[in-house]
XYZ file of C-alpha atoms in Angstrom:
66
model
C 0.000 0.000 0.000
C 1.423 3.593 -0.895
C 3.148 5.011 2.175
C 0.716 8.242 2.528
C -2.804 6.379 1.467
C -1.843 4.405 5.125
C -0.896 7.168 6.601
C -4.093 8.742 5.797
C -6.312 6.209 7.080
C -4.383 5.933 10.855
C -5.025 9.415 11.514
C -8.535 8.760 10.250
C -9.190 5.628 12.292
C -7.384 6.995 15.226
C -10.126 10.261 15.213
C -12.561 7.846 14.569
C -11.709 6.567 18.054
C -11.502 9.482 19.603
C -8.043 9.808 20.102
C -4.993 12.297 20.255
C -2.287 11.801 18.564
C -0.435 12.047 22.664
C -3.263 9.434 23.226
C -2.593 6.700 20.469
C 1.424 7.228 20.672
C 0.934 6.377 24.795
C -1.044 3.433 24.338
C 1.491 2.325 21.147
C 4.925 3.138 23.713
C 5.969 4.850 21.294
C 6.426 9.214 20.531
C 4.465 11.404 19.400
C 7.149 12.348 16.905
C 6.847 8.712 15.701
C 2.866 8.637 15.573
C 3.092 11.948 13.648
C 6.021 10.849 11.143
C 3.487 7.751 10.429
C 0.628 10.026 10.031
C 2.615 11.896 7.540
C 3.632 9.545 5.681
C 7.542 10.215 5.921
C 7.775 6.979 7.648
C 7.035 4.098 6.245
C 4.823 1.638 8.582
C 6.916 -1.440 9.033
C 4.924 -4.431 9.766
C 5.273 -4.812 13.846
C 3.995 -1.007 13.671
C 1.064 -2.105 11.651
C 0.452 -5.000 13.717
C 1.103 -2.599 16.846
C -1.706 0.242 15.508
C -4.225 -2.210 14.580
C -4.177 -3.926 18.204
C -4.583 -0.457 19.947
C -6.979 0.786 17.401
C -8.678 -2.372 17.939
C -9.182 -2.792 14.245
C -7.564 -6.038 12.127
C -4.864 -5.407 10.190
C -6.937 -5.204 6.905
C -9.164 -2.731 7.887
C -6.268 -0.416 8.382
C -4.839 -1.236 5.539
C -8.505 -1.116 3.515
């Protein structure tokens, strides 16, 4: 999937949960200077991380990835 399609749709599932981006990095253990690189899309989203966001977004990994 292209880099900023994905990171698109985690800052768009993570509002649709409700969450900051302070929030969702917490919950991840990682920064918020990660979380917001990802959201970006000037990192790419290796798969642990997508494993990682899908678990606290309590989404499967497909859905994030559409």
């Amino acid at each position: 999937m292209d880099t900023l399609k994905l990171a698109l749709r985690i800052r768009a599932y993570r509002k649709l949960k409700g969450l900051t981006q302070l929030e969702l990095a917490e919950r991840m253990g990682v920064s918020v200077s990660v979380l917001g690189s990802l959201e970006r899309g000037t990192r790419k989203v290796d798969e642990s991380l997508l494993r990682l966001i899908a678990d606290v977004l309590t989404i499967s990994e497909e859905e994030l990835l559409g």
